[in-house]
Amino acid sequence: MDLKGKYNAIFIVIGILWVALWVLAIADQYLAAFILSIVMMLLHLILGSANNEKIDKGYLIYPLLSWAVVWAIGFYLAYANDLAAQVEAGKFFGGFHYSFGPVVYLYWIGGVLTLMVGYFFNRNRWLSDEQWNEFIEEANRIKGKKGE
């Protein structure tokens, strides 16, 4: 996916999302705010993972979009009102309160594992050895100029 010329628009969307998050939080619409925060963080991940203004579509799907889905499910389950009625509190999520279990398992552990495994299996899509060497050469070139 080519991001050329889209950076300003993405940053504007991120700014709008920040304002929307505040408005939703003030209005006690926390689940909607959490879901929008996932979109905002996904945009940051896309910007941070882009190389030469491009991001690999396979890399975008896994781990980035997969991470967003895991987090959205975790947030939804944490805020689902009928979950308490379906299971006895403290037994469904390994002893955690029913609303905290999804946050721990999906948001923290699931999110981190999704990104770590995704970066591991897609490391050449994210940052190939050639791209790393180009970065080192550029850093050394800049360092050499500063020393002059």
XYZ file of C-alpha atoms in Angstrom:
148
model
C 0.000 0.000 0.000
C 1.437 3.324 -1.056
C 1.248 6.099 1.558
C 2.849 8.752 -0.635
C 0.972 12.014 -0.228
C -1.286 10.576 2.488
C 0.757 11.469 5.575
C -0.882 14.857 6.170
C -4.360 13.377 5.826
C -3.485 10.571 8.249
C -2.159 13.058 10.815
C -5.315 15.159 10.463
C -7.446 12.062 11.023
C -5.369 11.217 14.112
C -5.976 14.733 15.459
C -9.713 14.435 14.831
C -9.724 11.063 16.575
C -8.046 12.615 19.644
C -10.831 15.193 19.877
C -13.482 12.519 19.316
C -11.954 10.404 22.105
C -12.241 13.302 24.543
C -15.834 14.008 23.535
C -16.825 10.343 23.832
C -15.122 9.980 27.214
C -16.854 13.093 28.549
C -20.155 11.644 27.288
C -19.422 8.341 29.122
C -19.216 6.437 25.823
C -16.140 4.477 26.801
C -16.491 1.492 24.484
C -16.810 3.755 21.444
C -13.799 5.742 22.680
C -11.764 2.550 23.081
C -12.665 1.375 19.580
C -11.671 4.765 18.131
C -8.423 4.592 20.088
C -7.663 1.295 18.328
C -8.157 3.004 14.963
C -5.860 5.823 16.068
C -3.164 3.410 17.275
C -3.491 1.385 14.076
C -2.819 4.539 12.062
C 0.285 5.175 14.177
C 1.432 1.570 13.604
C 0.924 1.961 9.865
C 2.931 5.186 9.795
C 5.683 3.666 11.927
C 5.859 0.482 9.876
C 5.974 2.187 6.489
C 9.257 2.061 4.647
C 9.901 4.539 1.849
C 6.263 5.606 2.151
C 4.998 2.066 1.515
C 3.683 -0.730 3.695
C 3.382 -4.330 2.586
C -0.274 -5.425 2.355
C 0.495 -8.814 3.897
C 2.176 -7.076 6.802
C -0.792 -4.747 7.124
C -3.152 -7.715 7.457
C -0.915 -9.641 9.856
C 0.065 -8.467 12.394
C -1.392 -4.937 12.272
C -5.064 -5.545 11.424
C -5.040 -8.789 13.411
C -3.798 -6.851 16.434
C -6.622 -4.327 16.034
C -9.225 -7.109 15.872
C -7.821 -8.806 18.996
C -7.948 -5.512 20.899
C -11.477 -4.708 19.689
C -12.733 -8.112 20.813
C -11.034 -7.630 24.184
C -12.606 -4.222 24.685
C -16.011 -5.457 23.574
C -15.940 -8.422 25.945
C -14.766 -6.228 28.801
C -17.732 -3.894 28.317
C -20.403 -6.388 27.285
C -23.149 -6.007 29.884
C -24.687 -9.423 29.364
C -21.423 -11.295 29.948
C -21.943 -11.183 33.714
C -25.306 -12.870 33.324
C -23.875 -15.617 31.118
C -21.091 -16.753 33.405
C -20.487 -16.742 37.098
C -18.060 -13.908 37.853
C -14.513 -15.071 38.454
C -14.825 -18.509 36.814
C -14.832 -17.747 33.095
C -11.561 -15.852 32.760
C -9.209 -17.734 35.044
C -10.210 -16.068 38.284
C -10.298 -12.507 37.014
C -13.399 -10.382 37.311
C -15.389 -11.017 34.142
C -14.648 -7.563 32.758
C -10.931 -7.678 33.501
C -10.182 -11.119 32.031
C -10.603 -10.092 28.373
C -8.447 -7.042 28.960
C -5.618 -9.161 30.347
C -5.884 -12.046 27.901
C -6.723 -10.201 24.699
C -5.566 -6.620 25.207
C -2.296 -7.235 27.011
C -1.178 -10.786 26.261
C -3.008 -11.262 22.959
C -2.022 -7.868 21.609
C 1.630 -8.230 22.540
C 1.868 -11.796 21.221
C 0.105 -10.864 17.977
C 2.565 -8.057 17.298
C 5.641 -10.030 18.440
C 4.820 -13.130 16.398
C 3.801 -10.966 13.446
C 7.040 -8.994 13.546
C 9.025 -12.225 13.837
C 7.385 -13.974 10.881
C 7.221 -10.834 8.744
C 10.503 -9.230 9.763
C 11.759 -9.018 6.180
C 8.562 -7.305 5.074
C 8.950 -4.832 7.911
C 12.696 -4.236 7.821
C 14.882 -6.303 5.504
C 18.627 -6.681 5.958
C 19.126 -4.448 2.927
C 16.946 -1.708 4.423
C 18.762 -2.018 7.756
C 22.143 -1.688 6.042
C 20.913 1.395 4.169
C 19.823 2.886 7.488
C 23.220 2.181 9.091
C 25.020 3.761 6.127
C 22.812 6.855 6.344
C 23.330 7.106 10.117
C 27.103 6.818 9.684
C 27.008 9.446 6.937
C 25.106 11.846 9.191
C 27.396 11.047 12.110
C 30.436 11.762 9.915
C 29.029 15.159 8.907
C 28.482 16.150 12.527
C 32.056 15.242 13.413
C 33.483 17.557 10.768
